[in-house]
């Protein structure tokens, strides 16, 4: 089991510069806690310039790696998803949902308690947008009820203005947000305090690959909700392009070359339906399709509206992620490229990963970028134990969907095999001390907010520290 302990909580009378922060940390760790410098393996911080500068002044801790919080970067990535209609709609929606009466009305419409807004986590707003997208058909009814009850009139007017003038655009932007669930999921997954360090490389790599596809316009299967909305709202006419899968033959492009009215073959009630004559250029064959048949086949990725939404609303967020983590941007301010390299190397402590690759000395050499392992461990000893590690991990499969369960299984595997691979077991203890996020620290501030009201924030720092340490550590230490 992993144990995260709160060792100190310090309040300052005023903002400190980098030198003061570095001095304070050194005094706490070495002077008060008596922790040997070579036992500190990682300094984790956000991208605030003063914190980065402070860490760079802690060079006397030679075994400690400098790591910026991945969760902050993912949070900033999500914050760069920008939509011209969803933006003003969401501002008004957040204000409206701050009304208890409006929340109750919305809860009755959707059948459950609505999502709440958080100003510090972009994905809280994303979850509210997902909720609106899922229950979009209930919005008009809610607006009528809010108008009748005179609830948040300015917000209701703004929302109704967007619904009245830009309903289609809003539906498309909400659908695009639904397709960004993978980014929200990654943000949530990387906020824990378990063994996220073994998974962060692949989660970020997946997001970067999505960004690459968005830039290329290779969106087939990537934006299903956006595609569905655009197909549903498409004005079908001569020239409309479709893609149809013919069993055993593949996907073929077709074009509408005629529109007529005829008795429906889809509906048995004798109704008259609009029929679209489609020609397939590959073989010259034609067929007639009704609306229900052709609409799911409409190609939307080449529509100017689709191209513009992807380019202007989605790609900038993934450009930011690319600039932070891609090797091509190494050396730039706030670059996490070296961290990404480190995260990739640390995957060797996941037995499931070891089972999926041909482990070699090259994997050990890659660990040289992990400062505490390169400093405190013998890479030669690790290389000698590579065959034993490979044999022990053979056939191991550990599902990482549930990170808590994943952590428990990885730790159990290491407990069972540590004696046979002592050099790797020592390195694993170092690796498992890493975290790609500041979740542990964030939890302290959350506790502070819940335990002490505004009137108590000026209490003695010793009292605050003792109360928080007791609560955080569960009185175990």
One Martini backbone bead per residue (centre of mass of N, CA, C, O) as a GRO file, in nm:
protein
  477
    1UNK     BB    1   0.098   0.035   0.020
    2UNK     BB    2   0.035   0.368  -0.010
    3UNK     BB    3   0.190   0.653   0.163
    4UNK     BB    4   0.065   0.975   0.240
    5UNK     BB    5   0.236   1.239   0.402
    6UNK     BB    6   0.199   1.499   0.632
    7UNK     BB    7   0.466   1.704   0.759
    8UNK     BB    8   0.380   2.002   0.660
    9UNK     BB    9   0.229   2.335   0.746
   10UNK     BB   10   0.276   2.652   0.591
   11UNK     BB   11   0.253   2.992   0.676
   12UNK     BB   12   0.252   3.314   0.519
   13UNK     BB   13   0.256   3.661   0.535
   14UNK     BB   14   0.398   3.648   0.246
   15UNK     BB   15   0.530   3.655  -0.040
   16UNK     BB   16   0.770   3.449  -0.193
   17UNK     BB   17   1.062   3.389  -0.314
   18UNK     BB   18   1.271   3.157  -0.432
   19UNK     BB   19   1.482   3.172  -0.204
   20UNK     BB   20   1.281   3.145   0.033
   21UNK     BB   21   1.164   2.871  -0.047
   22UNK     BB   22   1.427   2.710  -0.050
   23UNK     BB   23   1.501   2.768   0.245
   24UNK     BB   24   1.250   2.651   0.377
   25UNK     BB   25   1.277   2.361   0.270
   26UNK     BB   26   1.556   2.299   0.382
   27UNK     BB   27   1.484   2.343   0.680
   28UNK     BB   28   1.261   2.132   0.699
   29UNK     BB   29   1.405   1.874   0.591
   30UNK     BB   30   1.687   1.901   0.745
   31UNK     BB   31   1.646   2.055   1.016
   32UNK     BB   32   1.366   1.926   1.125
   33UNK     BB   33   1.336   1.623   0.982
   34UNK     BB   34   1.615   1.482   0.909
   35UNK     BB   35   1.649   1.443   0.600
   36UNK     BB   36   1.822   1.306   0.378
   37UNK     BB   37   1.906   1.420   0.072
   38UNK     BB   38   1.902   1.120  -0.070
   39UNK     BB   39   1.573   1.084   0.006
   40UNK     BB   40   1.514   1.289  -0.215
   41UNK     BB   41   1.337   1.236  -0.541
   42UNK     BB   42   1.114   1.483  -0.549
   43UNK     BB   43   0.993   1.779  -0.718
   44UNK     BB   44   0.668   1.913  -0.696
   45UNK     BB   45   0.510   2.136  -0.940
   46UNK     BB   46   0.406   2.396  -1.082
   47UNK     BB   47   0.427   2.663  -1.340
   48UNK     BB   48   0.533   2.855  -1.153
   49UNK     BB   49   0.811   3.040  -1.163
   50UNK     BB   50   0.894   3.043  -0.859
   51UNK     BB   51   0.895   2.731  -0.822
   52UNK     BB   52   1.103   2.658  -1.035
   53UNK     BB   53   1.331   2.834  -0.916
   54UNK     BB   54   1.344   2.695  -0.640
   55UNK     BB   55   1.424   2.412  -0.740
   56UNK     BB   56   1.693   2.505  -0.879
   57UNK     BB   57   1.812   2.577  -0.577
   58UNK     BB   58   1.808   2.245  -0.495
   59UNK     BB   59   2.091   2.101  -0.584
   60UNK     BB   60   2.181   1.949  -0.317
   61UNK     BB   61   1.956   1.751  -0.419
   62UNK     BB   62   2.085   1.516  -0.628
   63UNK     BB   63   1.826   1.294  -0.634
   64UNK     BB   64   1.629   1.513  -0.744
   65UNK     BB   65   1.351   1.568  -0.924
   66UNK     BB   66   1.197   1.775  -1.175
   67UNK     BB   67   0.837   1.825  -1.142
   68UNK     BB   68   0.555   1.883  -1.324
   69UNK     BB   69   0.224   1.913  -1.323
   70UNK     BB   70   0.001   1.744  -1.519
   71UNK     BB   71  -0.281   1.844  -1.433
   72UNK     BB   72  -0.236   2.139  -1.506
   73UNK     BB   73  -0.190   2.089  -1.807
   74UNK     BB   74  -0.464   1.954  -1.864
   75UNK     BB   75  -0.630   2.189  -1.763
   76UNK     BB   76  -0.515   2.392  -1.974
   77UNK     BB   77  -0.603   2.239  -2.219
   78UNK     BB   78  -0.910   2.248  -2.171
   79UNK     BB   79  -0.917   2.569  -2.151
   80UNK     BB   80  -0.854   2.577  -2.486
   81UNK     BB   81  -1.140   2.518  -2.535
   82UNK     BB   82  -1.305   2.708  -2.796
   83UNK     BB   83  -1.640   2.860  -2.820
   84UNK     BB   84  -1.855   3.094  -2.955
   85UNK     BB   85  -2.131   2.974  -2.816
   86UNK     BB   86  -2.059   2.806  -2.560
   87UNK     BB   87  -1.930   3.023  -2.393
   88UNK     BB   88  -2.177   3.219  -2.335
   89UNK     BB   89  -2.365   2.997  -2.247
   90UNK     BB   90  -2.198   2.895  -1.999
   91UNK     BB   91  -2.194   3.155  -1.837
   92UNK     BB   92  -2.504   3.162  -1.802
   93UNK     BB   93  -2.539   2.877  -1.685
   94UNK     BB   94  -2.377   2.908  -1.425
   95UNK     BB   95  -2.552   3.133  -1.312
   96UNK     BB   96  -2.819   2.982  -1.315
   97UNK     BB   97  -2.706   2.731  -1.134
   98UNK     BB   98  -2.681   2.921  -0.871
   99UNK     BB   99  -2.976   2.867  -0.858
  100UNK     BB  100  -3.175   2.678  -0.671
  101UNK     BB  101  -3.435   2.684  -0.841
  102UNK     BB  102  -3.306   2.611  -1.114
  103UNK     BB  103  -3.185   2.342  -1.027
  104UNK     BB  104  -3.456   2.206  -0.961
  105UNK     BB  105  -3.574   2.224  -1.244
  106UNK     BB  106  -3.347   2.064  -1.386
  107UNK     BB  107  -3.371   1.807  -1.217
  108UNK     BB  108  -3.661   1.741  -1.318
  109UNK     BB  109  -3.582   1.715  -1.620
  110UNK     BB  110  -3.328   1.489  -1.577
  111UNK     BB  111  -3.347   1.309  -1.290
  112UNK     BB  112  -3.106   1.475  -1.147
  113UNK     BB  113  -2.839   1.604  -1.014
  114UNK     BB  114  -2.661   1.860  -1.092
  115UNK     BB  115  -2.391   1.993  -1.189
  116UNK     BB  116  -2.100   2.151  -1.069
  117UNK     BB  117  -1.907   2.431  -1.025
  118UNK     BB  118  -1.552   2.505  -1.098
  119UNK     BB  119  -1.287   2.741  -1.110
  120UNK     BB  120  -1.028   2.513  -1.102
  121UNK     BB  121  -1.196   2.307  -1.301
  122UNK     BB  122  -1.269   2.250  -1.623
  123UNK     BB  123  -1.427   1.968  -1.598
  124UNK     BB  124  -1.674   2.082  -1.455
  125UNK     BB  125  -1.779   2.231  -1.702
  126UNK     BB  126  -1.781   1.990  -1.893
  127UNK     BB  127  -1.997   1.830  -1.734
  128UNK     BB  128  -2.218   2.041  -1.780
  129UNK     BB  129  -2.210   2.018  -2.091
  130UNK     BB  130  -2.281   1.721  -2.111
  131UNK     BB  131  -2.558   1.751  -1.981
  132UNK     BB  132  -2.678   1.939  -2.193
  133UNK     BB  133  -2.632   1.756  -2.438
  134UNK     BB  134  -2.806   1.514  -2.332
  135UNK     BB  135  -3.057   1.747  -2.256
  136UNK     BB  136  -3.136   1.950  -2.489
  137UNK     BB  137  -3.454   1.909  -2.518
  138UNK     BB  138  -3.500   2.063  -2.218
  139UNK     BB  139  -3.436   2.369  -2.244
  140UNK     BB  140  -3.696   2.515  -2.331
  141UNK     BB  141  -3.859   2.437  -2.082
  142UNK     BB  142  -3.674   2.571  -1.876
  143UNK     BB  143  -3.693   2.862  -1.982
  144UNK     BB  144  -3.995   2.896  -1.933
  145UNK     BB  145  -3.984   2.853  -1.625
  146UNK     BB  146  -3.784   3.082  -1.562
  147UNK     BB  147  -3.956   3.309  -1.673
  148UNK     BB  148  -4.207   3.265  -1.491
  149UNK     BB  149  -4.004   3.292  -1.222
  150UNK     BB  150  -3.779   3.508  -1.257
  151UNK     BB  151  -3.497   3.371  -1.331
  152UNK     BB  152  -3.224   3.497  -1.423
  153UNK     BB  153  -3.286   3.699  -1.673
  154UNK     BB  154  -3.012   3.749  -1.812
  155UNK     BB  155  -2.936   3.451  -1.860
  156UNK     BB  156  -3.189   3.364  -2.012
  157UNK     BB  157  -3.158   3.564  -2.244
  158UNK     BB  158  -2.883   3.456  -2.343
  159UNK     BB  159  -2.967   3.165  -2.396
  160UNK     BB  160  -3.205   3.227  -2.591
  161UNK     BB  161  -3.031   3.369  -2.801
  162UNK     BB  162  -2.865   3.121  -2.880
  163UNK     BB  163  -3.105   2.932  -2.947
  164UNK     BB  164  -3.231   3.125  -3.167
  165UNK     BB  165  -2.950   3.187  -3.353
  166UNK     BB  166  -2.743   2.912  -3.257
  167UNK     BB  167  -2.834   2.611  -3.236
  168UNK     BB  168  -2.657   2.447  -3.424
  169UNK     BB  169  -2.381   2.542  -3.318
  170UNK     BB  170  -2.429   2.447  -3.029
  171UNK     BB  171  -2.468   2.148  -3.089
  172UNK     BB  172  -2.188   2.106  -3.213
  173UNK     BB  173  -2.019   2.199  -2.966
  174UNK     BB  174  -2.133   1.994  -2.768
  175UNK     BB  175  -2.048   1.745  -2.930
  176UNK     BB  176  -1.744   1.805  -2.925
  177UNK     BB  177  -1.723   1.783  -2.618
  178UNK     BB  178  -1.808   1.489  -2.597
  179UNK     BB  179  -1.546   1.403  -2.770
  180UNK     BB  180  -1.361   1.509  -2.503
  181UNK     BB  181  -1.367   1.282  -2.282
  182UNK     BB  182  -1.073   1.184  -2.296
  183UNK     BB  183  -0.960   1.437  -2.154
  184UNK     BB  184  -1.123   1.419  -1.895
  185UNK     BB  185  -1.033   1.135  -1.813
  186UNK     BB  186  -0.731   1.201  -1.792
  187UNK     BB  187  -0.758   1.416  -1.575
  188UNK     BB  188  -0.879   1.235  -1.360
  189UNK     BB  189  -0.669   1.000  -1.358
  190UNK     BB  190  -0.415   1.212  -1.289
  191UNK     BB  191  -0.531   1.304  -0.979
  192UNK     BB  192  -0.412   1.096  -0.817
  193UNK     BB  193  -0.234   0.882  -0.542
  194UNK     BB  194  -0.094   0.655  -0.704
  195UNK     BB  195   0.020   0.485  -1.012
  196UNK     BB  196   0.024   0.710  -1.246
  197UNK     BB  197   0.328   0.705  -1.335
  198UNK     BB  198   0.281   0.437  -1.524
  199UNK     BB  199   0.045   0.595  -1.724
  200UNK     BB  200   0.102   0.887  -1.834
  201UNK     BB  201   0.239   0.846  -2.104
  202UNK     BB  202   0.004   0.702  -2.260
  203UNK     BB  203  -0.212   0.920  -2.215
  204UNK     BB  204  -0.062   1.150  -2.356
  205UNK     BB  205  -0.004   1.009  -2.624
  206UNK     BB  206  -0.298   0.979  -2.704
  207UNK     BB  207  -0.359   1.284  -2.715
  208UNK     BB  208  -0.142   1.354  -2.928
  209UNK     BB  209  -0.266   1.173  -3.150
  210UNK     BB  210  -0.528   1.328  -3.167
  211UNK     BB  211  -0.402   1.594  -3.253
  212UNK     BB  212  -0.282   1.490  -3.517
  213UNK     BB  213  -0.555   1.413  -3.646
  214UNK     BB  214  -0.687   1.690  -3.638
  215UNK     BB  215  -0.478   1.835  -3.819
  216UNK     BB  216  -0.528   1.626  -4.070
  217UNK     BB  217  -0.846   1.533  -4.070
  218UNK     BB  218  -0.848   1.248  -3.906
  219UNK     BB  219  -1.186   1.179  -3.787
  220UNK     BB  220  -1.254   0.894  -3.806
  221UNK     BB  221  -1.406   0.804  -3.501
  222UNK     BB  222  -1.341   1.076  -3.321
  223UNK     BB  223  -1.636   1.248  -3.392
  224UNK     BB  224  -1.937   1.122  -3.351
  225UNK     BB  225  -2.120   1.353  -3.240
  226UNK     BB  226  -2.063   1.566  -3.449
  227UNK     BB  227  -2.146   1.396  -3.693
  228UNK     BB  228  -2.442   1.344  -3.607
  229UNK     BB  229  -2.537   1.638  -3.603
  230UNK     BB  230  -2.458   1.717  -3.894
  231UNK     BB  231  -2.634   1.502  -4.030
  232UNK     BB  232  -2.908   1.584  -3.908
  233UNK     BB  233  -2.866   1.899  -4.034
  234UNK     BB  234  -2.848   1.832  -4.317
  235UNK     BB  235  -2.864   1.941  -4.657
  236UNK     BB  236  -2.992   1.758  -4.891
  237UNK     BB  237  -2.831   1.715  -5.218
  238UNK     BB  238  -2.695   1.771  -5.491
  239UNK     BB  239  -2.358   1.641  -5.416
  240UNK     BB  240  -2.376   1.467  -5.192
  241UNK     BB  241  -2.163   1.288  -4.975
  242UNK     BB  242  -2.085   0.941  -4.935
  243UNK     BB  243  -2.028   0.650  -4.712
  244UNK     BB  244  -2.015   0.301  -4.802
  245UNK     BB  245  -2.057  -0.021  -4.679
  246UNK     BB  246  -1.949  -0.317  -4.842
  247UNK     BB  247  -1.963  -0.630  -4.802
  248UNK     BB  248  -1.639  -0.747  -4.879
  249UNK     BB  249  -1.532  -0.446  -5.021
  250UNK     BB  250  -1.591  -0.179  -4.860
  251UNK     BB  251  -1.543   0.163  -4.914
  252UNK     BB  252  -1.775   0.392  -5.080
  253UNK     BB  253  -1.828   0.647  -5.291
  254UNK     BB  254  -2.104   0.881  -5.301
  255UNK     BB  255  -2.352   1.059  -5.515
  256UNK     BB  256  -2.585   1.291  -5.550
  257UNK     BB  257  -2.805   1.314  -5.862
  258UNK     BB  258  -3.099   1.291  -5.719
  259UNK     BB  259  -3.442   1.419  -5.652
  260UNK     BB  260  -3.739   1.262  -5.512
  261UNK     BB  261  -4.074   1.131  -5.519
  262UNK     BB  262  -4.198   0.848  -5.320
  263UNK     BB  263  -4.284   0.559  -5.221
  264UNK     BB  264  -4.218   0.398  -4.944
  265UNK     BB  265  -3.985   0.128  -4.841
  266UNK     BB  266  -3.960   0.170  -4.524
  267UNK     BB  267  -4.261   0.237  -4.506
  268UNK     BB  268  -4.591   0.072  -4.473
  269UNK     BB  269  -4.804   0.340  -4.496
  270UNK     BB  270  -4.765   0.494  -4.789
  271UNK     BB  271  -4.578   0.710  -4.787
  272UNK     BB  272  -4.411   0.994  -4.881
  273UNK     BB  273  -4.076   1.017  -5.008
  274UNK     BB  274  -3.752   1.104  -5.007
  275UNK     BB  275  -3.536   1.046  -5.291
  276UNK     BB  276  -3.197   0.931  -5.339
  277UNK     BB  277  -2.973   0.939  -5.601
  278UNK     BB  278  -2.693   0.716  -5.615
  279UNK     BB  279  -2.354   0.735  -5.720
  280UNK     BB  280  -2.075   0.510  -5.795
  281UNK     BB  281  -1.777   0.576  -5.945
  282UNK     BB  282  -1.622   0.299  -5.936
  283UNK     BB  283  -1.891   0.145  -6.111
  284UNK     BB  284  -2.170   0.322  -6.174
  285UNK     BB  285  -2.359   0.262  -5.966
  286UNK     BB  286  -2.702   0.260  -5.842
  287UNK     BB  287  -2.919   0.412  -5.584
  288UNK     BB  288  -3.198   0.426  -5.356
  289UNK     BB  289  -3.249   0.666  -5.088
  290UNK     BB  290  -3.356   0.741  -4.789
  291UNK     BB  291  -3.318   0.937  -4.527
  292UNK     BB  292  -3.256   0.707  -4.314
  293UNK     BB  293  -3.025   0.584  -4.503
  294UNK     BB  294  -2.834   0.839  -4.581
  295UNK     BB  295  -2.759   1.015  -4.333
  296UNK     BB  296  -2.541   0.820  -4.189
  297UNK     BB  297  -2.343   0.857  -4.466
  298UNK     BB  298  -2.257   1.133  -4.443
  299UNK     BB  299  -2.003   1.349  -4.529
  300UNK     BB  300  -1.843   1.587  -4.291
  301UNK     BB  301  -1.525   1.640  -4.285
  302UNK     BB  302  -1.545   1.848  -4.555
  303UNK     BB  303  -1.689   2.058  -4.418
  304UNK     BB  304  -1.638   2.379  -4.339
  305UNK     BB  305  -1.760   2.364  -4.054
  306UNK     BB  306  -1.589   2.127  -3.951
  307UNK     BB  307  -1.308   2.239  -4.007
  308UNK     BB  308  -1.336   2.499  -3.833
  309UNK     BB  309  -1.395   2.370  -3.559
  310UNK     BB  310  -1.140   2.204  -3.533
  311UNK     BB  311  -0.930   2.433  -3.583
  312UNK     BB  312  -1.049   2.661  -3.369
  313UNK     BB  313  -1.143   2.471  -3.104
  314UNK     BB  314  -0.939   2.213  -3.074
  315UNK     BB  315  -0.638   2.236  -3.168
  316UNK     BB  316  -0.518   2.448  -2.963
  317UNK     BB  317  -0.513   2.252  -2.722
  318UNK     BB  318  -0.314   2.041  -2.861
  319UNK     BB  319  -0.086   2.239  -2.910
  320UNK     BB  320  -0.021   2.286  -2.614
  321UNK     BB  321   0.045   1.993  -2.545
  322UNK     BB  322   0.274   1.967  -2.749
  323UNK     BB  323   0.456   2.198  -2.632
  324UNK     BB  324   0.497   2.049  -2.352
  325UNK     BB  325   0.580   1.725  -2.456
  326UNK     BB  326   0.739   1.749  -2.701
  327UNK     BB  327   1.058   1.705  -2.821
  328UNK     BB  328   1.060   1.959  -3.019
  329UNK     BB  329   1.024   2.152  -2.735
  330UNK     BB  330   1.277   2.130  -2.606
  331UNK     BB  331   1.387   2.402  -2.387
  332UNK     BB  332   1.143   2.532  -2.332
  333UNK     BB  333   0.933   2.692  -2.161
  334UNK     BB  334   0.767   2.449  -1.976
  335UNK     BB  335   0.888   2.195  -2.058
  336UNK     BB  336   0.802   1.821  -2.058
  337UNK     BB  337   0.989   1.632  -2.227
  338UNK     BB  338   1.167   1.498  -2.008
  339UNK     BB  339   0.931   1.382  -1.853
  340UNK     BB  340   0.825   1.204  -2.079
  341UNK     BB  341   1.077   1.030  -2.086
  342UNK     BB  342   1.052   0.934  -1.794
  343UNK     BB  343   0.770   0.805  -1.814
  344UNK     BB  344   0.857   0.594  -2.021
  345UNK     BB  345   1.075   0.453  -1.845
  346UNK     BB  346   0.878   0.380  -1.590
  347UNK     BB  347   0.712   0.139  -1.720
  348UNK     BB  348   0.902  -0.102  -1.614
  349UNK     BB  349   0.723  -0.113  -1.331
  350UNK     BB  350   0.518  -0.257  -1.518
  351UNK     BB  351   0.453  -0.583  -1.567
  352UNK     BB  352   0.267  -0.554  -1.815
  353UNK     BB  353   0.475  -0.412  -1.991
  354UNK     BB  354   0.702  -0.619  -1.981
  355UNK     BB  355   0.520  -0.844  -2.120
  356UNK     BB  356   0.494  -0.657  -2.402
  357UNK     BB  357   0.808  -0.668  -2.414
  358UNK     BB  358   1.156  -0.664  -2.502
  359UNK     BB  359   1.357  -0.671  -2.263
  360UNK     BB  360   1.641  -0.448  -2.211
  361UNK     BB  361   1.916  -0.250  -2.173
  362UNK     BB  362   1.774   0.000  -2.297
  363UNK     BB  363   1.570   0.037  -2.067
  364UNK     BB  364   1.786   0.100  -1.857
  365UNK     BB  365   1.920   0.342  -1.995
  366UNK     BB  366   1.658   0.520  -1.984
  367UNK     BB  367   1.682   0.562  -1.661
  368UNK     BB  368   1.895   0.799  -1.658
  369UNK     BB  369   1.667   1.031  -1.651
  370UNK     BB  370   1.625   0.924  -1.360
  371UNK     BB  371   1.783   1.062  -1.117
  372UNK     BB  372   1.754   0.871  -0.861
  373UNK     BB  373   1.830   0.610  -1.012
  374UNK     BB  374   2.107   0.706  -1.124
  375UNK     BB  375   2.216   0.773  -0.827
  376UNK     BB  376   2.105   0.508  -0.633
  377UNK     BB  377   2.157   0.310  -0.869
  378UNK     BB  378   2.243   0.015  -1.052
  379UNK     BB  379   2.240  -0.045  -1.383
  380UNK     BB  380   2.396  -0.310  -1.392
  381UNK     BB  381   2.212  -0.464  -1.196
  382UNK     BB  382   1.960  -0.438  -1.366
  383UNK     BB  383   2.069  -0.590  -1.615
  384UNK     BB  384   2.116  -0.864  -1.470
  385UNK     BB  385   1.786  -0.877  -1.399
  386UNK     BB  386   1.620  -0.889  -1.663
  387UNK     BB  387   1.555  -1.194  -1.696
  388UNK     BB  388   1.399  -1.217  -1.426
  389UNK     BB  389   1.184  -1.004  -1.487
  390UNK     BB  390   1.072  -1.130  -1.746
  391UNK     BB  391   0.989  -1.401  -1.620
  392UNK     BB  392   0.797  -1.285  -1.398
  393UNK     BB  393   0.611  -1.116  -1.624
  394UNK     BB  394   0.507  -1.338  -1.776
  395UNK     BB  395   0.167  -1.296  -1.869
  396UNK     BB  396   0.105  -1.025  -1.753
  397UNK     BB  397  -0.223  -0.871  -1.668
  398UNK     BB  398  -0.311  -0.523  -1.611
  399UNK     BB  399  -0.568  -0.332  -1.552
  400UNK     BB  400  -0.604   0.043  -1.595
  401UNK     BB  401  -0.889   0.156  -1.553
  402UNK     BB  402  -0.850   0.095  -1.249
  403UNK     BB  403  -0.620   0.248  -1.054
  404UNK     BB  404  -0.655   0.117  -0.781
  405UNK     BB  405  -0.637  -0.178  -0.877
  406UNK     BB  406  -0.372  -0.151  -1.024
  407UNK     BB  407  -0.201  -0.076  -0.778
  408UNK     BB  408  -0.251  -0.329  -0.608
  409UNK     BB  409  -0.135  -0.533  -0.819
  410UNK     BB  410   0.147  -0.419  -0.848
  411UNK     BB  411   0.231  -0.434  -0.550
  412UNK     BB  412   0.182  -0.738  -0.521
  413UNK     BB  413   0.390  -0.825  -0.730
  414UNK     BB  414   0.640  -0.699  -0.586
  415UNK     BB  415   0.615  -0.855  -0.323
  416UNK     BB  416   0.647  -1.143  -0.463
  417UNK     BB  417   0.942  -1.052  -0.634
  418UNK     BB  418   1.166  -0.892  -0.483
  419UNK     BB  419   1.375  -1.114  -0.396
  420UNK     BB  420   1.459  -1.186  -0.705
  421UNK     BB  421   1.480  -0.844  -0.759
  422UNK     BB  422   1.642  -0.621  -0.577
  423UNK     BB  423   1.723  -0.390  -0.767
  424UNK     BB  424   1.434  -0.338  -0.872
  425UNK     BB  425   1.298  -0.295  -0.597
  426UNK     BB  426   1.454  -0.040  -0.526
  427UNK     BB  427   1.366   0.123  -0.777
  428UNK     BB  428   1.059   0.102  -0.725
  429UNK     BB  429   1.047   0.269  -0.467
  430UNK     BB  430   1.125   0.525  -0.614
  431UNK     BB  431   0.908   0.533  -0.837
  432UNK     BB  432   0.659   0.525  -0.625
  433UNK     BB  433   0.727   0.824  -0.515
  434UNK     BB  434   0.604   0.925  -0.753
  435UNK     BB  435   0.425   1.206  -0.907
  436UNK     BB  436   0.221   1.375  -1.164
  437UNK     BB  437   0.096   1.529  -0.910
  438UNK     BB  438  -0.084   1.755  -0.660
  439UNK     BB  439  -0.309   1.602  -0.496
  440UNK     BB  440  -0.206   1.601  -0.205
  441UNK     BB  441  -0.202   1.911  -0.174
  442UNK     BB  442  -0.494   1.971  -0.260
  443UNK     BB  443  -0.620   1.820  -0.019
  444UNK     BB  444  -0.525   2.014   0.197
  445UNK     BB  445  -0.681   2.266   0.095
  446UNK     BB  446  -0.957   2.134   0.116
  447UNK     BB  447  -0.948   2.087   0.418
  448UNK     BB  448  -0.909   2.378   0.504
  449UNK     BB  449  -1.181   2.480   0.391
  450UNK     BB  450  -1.363   2.276   0.566
  451UNK     BB  451  -1.236   2.329   0.865
  452UNK     BB  452  -1.205   2.646   0.786
  453UNK     BB  453  -1.306   2.945   0.814
  454UNK     BB  454  -1.253   3.270   0.759
  455UNK     BB  455  -1.232   3.333   1.076
  456UNK     BB  456  -0.989   3.093   1.106
  457UNK     BB  457  -0.739   3.168   0.917
  458UNK     BB  458  -0.585   3.330   1.169
  459UNK     BB  459  -0.474   3.110   1.298
  460UNK     BB  460  -0.247   2.936   1.423
  461UNK     BB  461  -0.020   2.752   1.253
  462UNK     BB  462   0.009   2.515   1.454
  463UNK     BB  463  -0.292   2.447   1.456
  464UNK     BB  464  -0.330   2.393   1.158
  465UNK     BB  465  -0.116   2.174   1.132
  466UNK     BB  466  -0.224   1.970   1.340
  467UNK     BB  467  -0.506   1.930   1.218
  468UNK     BB  468  -0.419   1.843   0.930
  469UNK     BB  469  -0.233   1.605   1.002
  470UNK     BB  470  -0.446   1.439   1.150
  471UNK     BB  471  -0.644   1.419   0.912
  472UNK     BB  472  -0.459   1.318   0.680
  473UNK     BB  473  -0.309   1.072   0.853
  474UNK     BB  474  -0.519   0.931   1.051
  475UNK     BB  475  -0.344   0.901   1.322
  476UNK     BB  476  -0.080   0.713   1.242
  477UNK     BB  477   0.179   0.935   1.313
   0.00000   0.00000   0.00000
